[in-house]
Amino acid sequence: MADKDVYLKNDSGDTLLPASDWNILQNKPSNLVTSNMMPTATGWMTDGIAFENGAYDWDHGTAGANTCYRYVDFGSFKLVELNVHIAFNKTIPKGQEILAVQWPDIIKPDTRVHSWYFAGENATYFDDWDGPSGHNVWVYFGNAGTSDTNTLYANAELSMHKTYITTA
């Protein structure tokens, strides 16, 4: 196939030349960014996380941060990512809901972000948010499931991962 030149023309028939430098474009929107100006995610952070009622970060003694958060700030909204790997240093009786983690205000949602996560054969569930007035992780060891056990064992790993958008 022979090489052919392709030209773009405006309504008046004038040839438009491609621009390789963004700065020479005229009448461009002022709210556009180039790829080197896009926001980036923070590193994984643990600042402000409080563990409650015997809950602790499941780090296997490596001093890692398995319960953590990060976010991307787009100016008018944030994309927030939560990571939870916890255990309790005590058993939890069946039918008890217990506060496990309180998140810092920096990741506060503007609306209720509420969902349940199944966490194992013992019918343990995560209720991962109370709403704008409180940002907490609750654990419920329920009556459903296949297990006949009456307690959630101490030091049993529980985990969830959540991503949401907020304007707060």
PDB file of C-alpha atoms in Angstrom:
ATOM      1  CA  MET A   1       0.000   0.000   0.000  1.00  0.00           C
ATOM      2  CA  ALA A   2       1.377   3.403  -0.919  1.00  0.00           C
ATOM      3  CA  ASP A   3       1.993   5.996   1.775  1.00  0.00           C
ATOM      4  CA  LYS A   4      -0.555   8.771   1.641  1.00  0.00           C
ATOM      5  CA  ASP A   5      -0.603  12.068   3.466  1.00  0.00           C
ATOM      6  CA  VAL A   6      -3.737  12.787   5.426  1.00  0.00           C
ATOM      7  CA  TYR A   7      -4.760  16.361   6.140  1.00  0.00           C
ATOM      8  CA  LEU A   8      -7.362  17.676   8.524  1.00  0.00           C
ATOM      9  CA  LYS A   9      -9.295  20.688   7.284  1.00  0.00           C
ATOM     10  CA  ASN A  10     -11.609  23.100   9.035  1.00  0.00           C
ATOM     11  CA  ASP A  11     -14.983  24.329   7.705  1.00  0.00           C
ATOM     12  CA  SER A  12     -13.238  26.962   5.577  1.00  0.00           C
ATOM     13  CA  GLY A  13     -11.032  24.371   3.888  1.00  0.00           C
ATOM     14  CA  ASP A  14      -7.874  25.474   5.679  1.00  0.00           C
ATOM     15  CA  THR A  15      -5.433  22.704   6.562  1.00  0.00           C
ATOM     16  CA  LEU A  16      -5.081  22.073  10.280  1.00  0.00           C
ATOM     17  CA  LEU A  17      -1.617  21.165  11.432  1.00  0.00           C
ATOM     18  CA  PRO A  18      -1.226  18.686  14.271  1.00  0.00           C
ATOM     19  CA  ALA A  19       0.201  20.181  17.433  1.00  0.00           C
ATOM     20  CA  SER A  20       2.850  18.278  19.325  1.00  0.00           C
ATOM     21  CA  ASP A  21       3.135  20.875  22.088  1.00  0.00           C
ATOM     22  CA  TRP A  22       0.078  21.428  24.291  1.00  0.00           C
ATOM     23  CA  ASN A  23       1.160  25.027  24.986  1.00  0.00           C
ATOM     24  CA  ILE A  24       0.577  26.185  21.389  1.00  0.00           C
ATOM     25  CA  LEU A  25      -3.089  25.193  21.369  1.00  0.00           C
ATOM     26  CA  GLN A  26      -5.438  28.149  21.474  1.00  0.00           C
ATOM     27  CA  ASN A  27      -8.836  28.249  23.186  1.00  0.00           C
ATOM     28  CA  LYS A  28      -8.208  24.986  25.038  1.00  0.00           C
ATOM     29  CA  PRO A  29     -10.345  24.289  28.129  1.00  0.00           C
ATOM     30  CA  SER A  30      -8.718  25.509  31.314  1.00  0.00           C
ATOM     31  CA  ASN A  31      -9.695  22.477  33.416  1.00  0.00           C
ATOM     32  CA  LEU A  32      -7.792  19.837  31.432  1.00  0.00           C
ATOM     33  CA  VAL A  33      -4.594  18.288  32.698  1.00  0.00           C
ATOM     34  CA  THR A  34      -1.758  16.478  31.031  1.00  0.00           C
ATOM     35  CA  SER A  35      -0.696  13.014  32.129  1.00  0.00           C
ATOM     36  CA  ASN A  36       2.063  14.322  34.380  1.00  0.00           C
ATOM     37  CA  MET A  37      -0.477  16.463  36.279  1.00  0.00           C
ATOM     38  CA  MET A  38      -2.944  13.707  37.225  1.00  0.00           C
ATOM     39  CA  PRO A  39      -3.424  13.106  40.952  1.00  0.00           C
ATOM     40  CA  THR A  40      -1.871   9.973  42.395  1.00  0.00           C
ATOM     41  CA  ALA A  41      -2.828   7.742  45.285  1.00  0.00           C
ATOM     42  CA  THR A  42      -1.239   8.345  48.638  1.00  0.00           C
ATOM     43  CA  GLY A  43       0.789   5.505  50.070  1.00  0.00           C
ATOM     44  CA  TRP A  44      -0.970   3.088  52.408  1.00  0.00           C
ATOM     45  CA  MET A  45      -1.499   4.906  55.722  1.00  0.00           C
ATOM     46  CA  THR A  46      -2.400   3.885  59.263  1.00  0.00           C
ATOM     47  CA  ASP A  47      -2.551   7.373  60.830  1.00  0.00           C
ATOM     48  CA  GLY A  48      -5.623   7.845  63.005  1.00  0.00           C
ATOM     49  CA  ILE A  49      -6.835   4.231  62.929  1.00  0.00           C
ATOM     50  CA  ALA A  50      -8.025   3.079  66.348  1.00  0.00           C
ATOM     51  CA  PHE A  51      -8.597  -0.584  67.223  1.00  0.00           C
ATOM     52  CA  GLU A  52     -11.380  -1.256  69.731  1.00  0.00           C
ATOM     53  CA  ASN A  53     -12.542  -4.086  71.996  1.00  0.00           C
ATOM     54  CA  GLY A  54      -9.443  -6.257  71.619  1.00  0.00           C
ATOM     55  CA  ALA A  55      -9.200  -5.965  67.828  1.00  0.00           C
ATOM     56  CA  TYR A  56      -5.706  -5.708  66.387  1.00  0.00           C
ATOM     57  CA  ASP A  57      -3.979  -5.425  63.006  1.00  0.00           C
ATOM     58  CA  TRP A  58      -3.335  -8.864  61.549  1.00  0.00           C
ATOM     59  CA  ASP A  59       0.334  -8.431  60.695  1.00  0.00           C
ATOM     60  CA  HIS A  60       1.776 -11.819  61.641  1.00  0.00           C
ATOM     61  CA  GLY A  61       4.446 -10.039  63.669  1.00  0.00           C
ATOM     62  CA  THR A  62       6.013  -8.393  60.629  1.00  0.00           C
ATOM     63  CA  ALA A  63       5.181  -4.841  61.793  1.00  0.00           C
ATOM     64  CA  GLY A  64       3.248  -4.483  58.545  1.00  0.00           C
ATOM     65  CA  ALA A  65       0.101  -2.466  58.093  1.00  0.00           C
ATOM     66  CA  ASN A  66      -2.692  -4.739  56.983  1.00  0.00           C
ATOM     67  CA  THR A  67      -5.430  -2.439  58.241  1.00  0.00           C
ATOM     68  CA  CYS A  68      -4.821   0.738  56.313  1.00  0.00           C
ATOM     69  CA  TYR A  69      -6.236   3.244  53.832  1.00  0.00           C
ATOM     70  CA  ARG A  70      -5.203   5.384  50.903  1.00  0.00           C
ATOM     71  CA  TYR A  71      -6.940   7.912  48.704  1.00  0.00           C
ATOM     72  CA  VAL A  72      -6.688   9.971  45.544  1.00  0.00           C
ATOM     73  CA  ASP A  73      -7.780  13.604  45.909  1.00  0.00           C
ATOM     74  CA  PHE A  74      -9.313  14.846  42.648  1.00  0.00           C
ATOM     75  CA  GLY A  75     -10.172  18.241  44.150  1.00  0.00           C
ATOM     76  CA  SER A  76     -13.964  18.051  44.031  1.00  0.00           C
ATOM     77  CA  PHE A  77     -14.033  14.432  45.247  1.00  0.00           C
ATOM     78  CA  LYS A  78     -11.830  11.696  46.700  1.00  0.00           C
ATOM     79  CA  LEU A  79     -11.490   8.056  45.741  1.00  0.00           C
ATOM     80  CA  VAL A  80     -10.901   6.178  49.009  1.00  0.00           C
ATOM     81  CA  GLU A  81      -9.636   2.610  49.417  1.00  0.00           C
ATOM     82  CA  LEU A  82      -9.883   0.760  52.735  1.00  0.00           C
ATOM     83  CA  ASN A  83      -8.083  -2.459  53.592  1.00  0.00           C
ATOM     84  CA  VAL A  84      -8.928  -4.409  56.752  1.00  0.00           C
ATOM     85  CA  HIS A  85      -7.171  -7.521  58.080  1.00  0.00           C
ATOM     86  CA  ILE A  86      -7.896  -7.867  61.778  1.00  0.00           C
ATOM     87  CA  ALA A  87      -8.311 -10.346  64.588  1.00  0.00           C
ATOM     88  CA  PHE A  88      -9.542 -10.130  68.176  1.00  0.00           C
ATOM     89  CA  ASN A  89      -7.441 -11.117  71.158  1.00  0.00           C
ATOM     90  CA  LYS A  90     -10.519 -12.752  72.712  1.00  0.00           C
ATOM     91  CA  THR A  91     -13.420 -14.932  71.645  1.00  0.00           C
ATOM     92  CA  ILE A  92     -16.640 -13.289  70.458  1.00  0.00           C
ATOM     93  CA  PRO A  93     -19.910 -14.960  71.547  1.00  0.00           C
ATOM     94  CA  LYS A  94     -22.467 -15.880  68.901  1.00  0.00           C
ATOM     95  CA  GLY A  95     -25.029 -13.124  68.289  1.00  0.00           C
ATOM     96  CA  GLN A  96     -22.768 -10.271  69.450  1.00  0.00           C
ATOM     97  CA  GLU A  97     -21.958  -7.214  67.351  1.00  0.00           C
ATOM     98  CA  ILE A  98     -18.694  -5.566  68.356  1.00  0.00           C
ATOM     99  CA  LEU A  99     -16.880  -2.392  67.311  1.00  0.00           C
ATOM    100  CA  ALA A 100     -13.492  -3.300  65.848  1.00  0.00           C
ATOM    101  CA  VAL A 101     -11.983  -0.305  63.998  1.00  0.00           C
ATOM    102  CA  GLN A 102     -12.537   3.451  63.999  1.00  0.00           C
ATOM    103  CA  TRP A 103     -11.304   5.248  60.870  1.00  0.00           C
ATOM    104  CA  PRO A 104      -9.838   8.784  60.889  1.00  0.00           C
ATOM    105  CA  ASP A 105     -11.833  11.818  59.737  1.00  0.00           C
ATOM    106  CA  ILE A 106      -9.720  12.246  56.596  1.00  0.00           C
ATOM    107  CA  ILE A 107     -11.569   9.361  54.938  1.00  0.00           C
ATOM    108  CA  LYS A 108     -15.049  10.374  56.119  1.00  0.00           C
ATOM    109  CA  PRO A 109     -17.758   9.693  53.514  1.00  0.00           C
ATOM    110  CA  ASP A 110     -20.403  12.257  52.610  1.00  0.00           C
ATOM    111  CA  THR A 111     -23.150   9.623  52.573  1.00  0.00           C
ATOM    112  CA  ARG A 112     -23.757   6.264  54.197  1.00  0.00           C
ATOM    113  CA  VAL A 113     -21.409   3.633  52.783  1.00  0.00           C
ATOM    114  CA  HIS A 114     -22.863   0.432  54.118  1.00  0.00           C
ATOM    115  CA  SER A 115     -22.386  -3.178  53.117  1.00  0.00           C
ATOM    116  CA  TRP A 116     -21.850  -6.585  54.633  1.00  0.00           C
ATOM    117  CA  TYR A 117     -18.954  -8.947  54.049  1.00  0.00           C
ATOM    118  CA  PHE A 118     -19.063 -12.634  54.825  1.00  0.00           C
ATOM    119  CA  ALA A 119     -15.876 -13.508  56.648  1.00  0.00           C
ATOM    120  CA  GLY A 120     -15.868 -17.255  57.192  1.00  0.00           C
ATOM    121  CA  GLU A 121     -17.685 -20.487  57.892  1.00  0.00           C
ATOM    122  CA  ASN A 122     -18.583 -19.206  61.342  1.00  0.00           C
ATOM    123  CA  ALA A 123     -21.086 -16.736  59.819  1.00  0.00           C
ATOM    124  CA  THR A 124     -19.054 -13.696  60.798  1.00  0.00           C
ATOM    125  CA  TYR A 125     -19.973 -10.475  59.012  1.00  0.00           C
ATOM    126  CA  PHE A 126     -18.439  -7.033  58.649  1.00  0.00           C
ATOM    127  CA  ASP A 127     -20.658  -3.973  58.746  1.00  0.00           C
ATOM    128  CA  ASP A 128     -18.112  -1.584  57.362  1.00  0.00           C
ATOM    129  CA  TRP A 129     -19.601   1.859  57.930  1.00  0.00           C
ATOM    130  CA  ASP A 130     -21.994   3.684  60.230  1.00  0.00           C
ATOM    131  CA  GLY A 131     -22.341   6.701  57.951  1.00  0.00           C
ATOM    132  CA  PRO A 132     -21.161  10.315  58.127  1.00  0.00           C
ATOM    133  CA  SER A 133     -21.568  10.521  61.907  1.00  0.00           C
ATOM    134  CA  GLY A 134     -19.181   7.629  62.512  1.00  0.00           C
ATOM    135  CA  HIS A 135     -16.741   5.725  60.395  1.00  0.00           C
ATOM    136  CA  ASN A 136     -16.273   2.374  61.992  1.00  0.00           C
ATOM    137  CA  VAL A 137     -15.913  -1.321  61.274  1.00  0.00           C
ATOM    138  CA  TRP A 138     -18.276  -3.550  63.227  1.00  0.00           C
ATOM    139  CA  VAL A 139     -17.988  -7.332  63.396  1.00  0.00           C
ATOM    140  CA  TYR A 140     -21.008  -9.542  63.941  1.00  0.00           C
ATOM    141  CA  PHE A 141     -20.734 -13.229  64.750  1.00  0.00           C
ATOM    142  CA  GLY A 142     -24.123 -14.426  63.595  1.00  0.00           C
ATOM    143  CA  ASN A 143     -26.380 -17.433  63.841  1.00  0.00           C
ATOM    144  CA  ALA A 144     -26.346 -18.363  60.143  1.00  0.00           C
ATOM    145  CA  GLY A 145     -23.788 -20.580  58.447  1.00  0.00           C
ATOM    146  CA  THR A 146     -22.629 -24.134  58.700  1.00  0.00           C
ATOM    147  CA  SER A 147     -20.659 -23.950  61.912  1.00  0.00           C
ATOM    148  CA  ASP A 148     -21.997 -25.244  65.221  1.00  0.00           C
ATOM    149  CA  THR A 149     -19.469 -23.247  67.214  1.00  0.00           C
ATOM    150  CA  ASN A 150     -20.786 -20.770  69.768  1.00  0.00           C
ATOM    151  CA  THR A 151     -17.830 -18.376  69.596  1.00  0.00           C
ATOM    152  CA  LEU A 152     -15.646 -16.649  67.062  1.00  0.00           C
ATOM    153  CA  TYR A 153     -12.222 -17.910  67.993  1.00  0.00           C
ATOM    154  CA  ALA A 154      -9.620 -15.518  69.355  1.00  0.00           C
ATOM    155  CA  ASN A 155      -6.910 -14.579  66.856  1.00  0.00           C
ATOM    156  CA  ALA A 156      -9.009 -15.668  63.849  1.00  0.00           C
ATOM    157  CA  GLU A 157      -8.233 -13.496  60.820  1.00  0.00           C
ATOM    158  CA  LEU A 158     -11.059 -11.403  59.363  1.00  0.00           C
ATOM    159  CA  SER A 159     -10.642  -9.302  56.225  1.00  0.00           C
ATOM    160  CA  MET A 160     -12.400  -6.961  53.809  1.00  0.00           C
ATOM    161  CA  HIS A 161     -11.505  -4.464  51.121  1.00  0.00           C
ATOM    162  CA  LYS A 162     -13.608  -1.460  50.074  1.00  0.00           C
ATOM    163  CA  THR A 163     -13.333   1.397  47.575  1.00  0.00           C
ATOM    164  CA  TYR A 164     -15.737   4.336  47.449  1.00  0.00           C
ATOM    165  CA  ILE A 165     -16.023   7.938  46.236  1.00  0.00           C
ATOM    166  CA  THR A 166     -16.762  10.857  48.565  1.00  0.00           C
ATOM    167  CA  THR A 167     -17.060  14.625  48.261  1.00  0.00           C
ATOM    168  CA  ALA A 168     -16.349  15.158  51.981  1.00  0.00           C
TER     169      ALA A 168
END
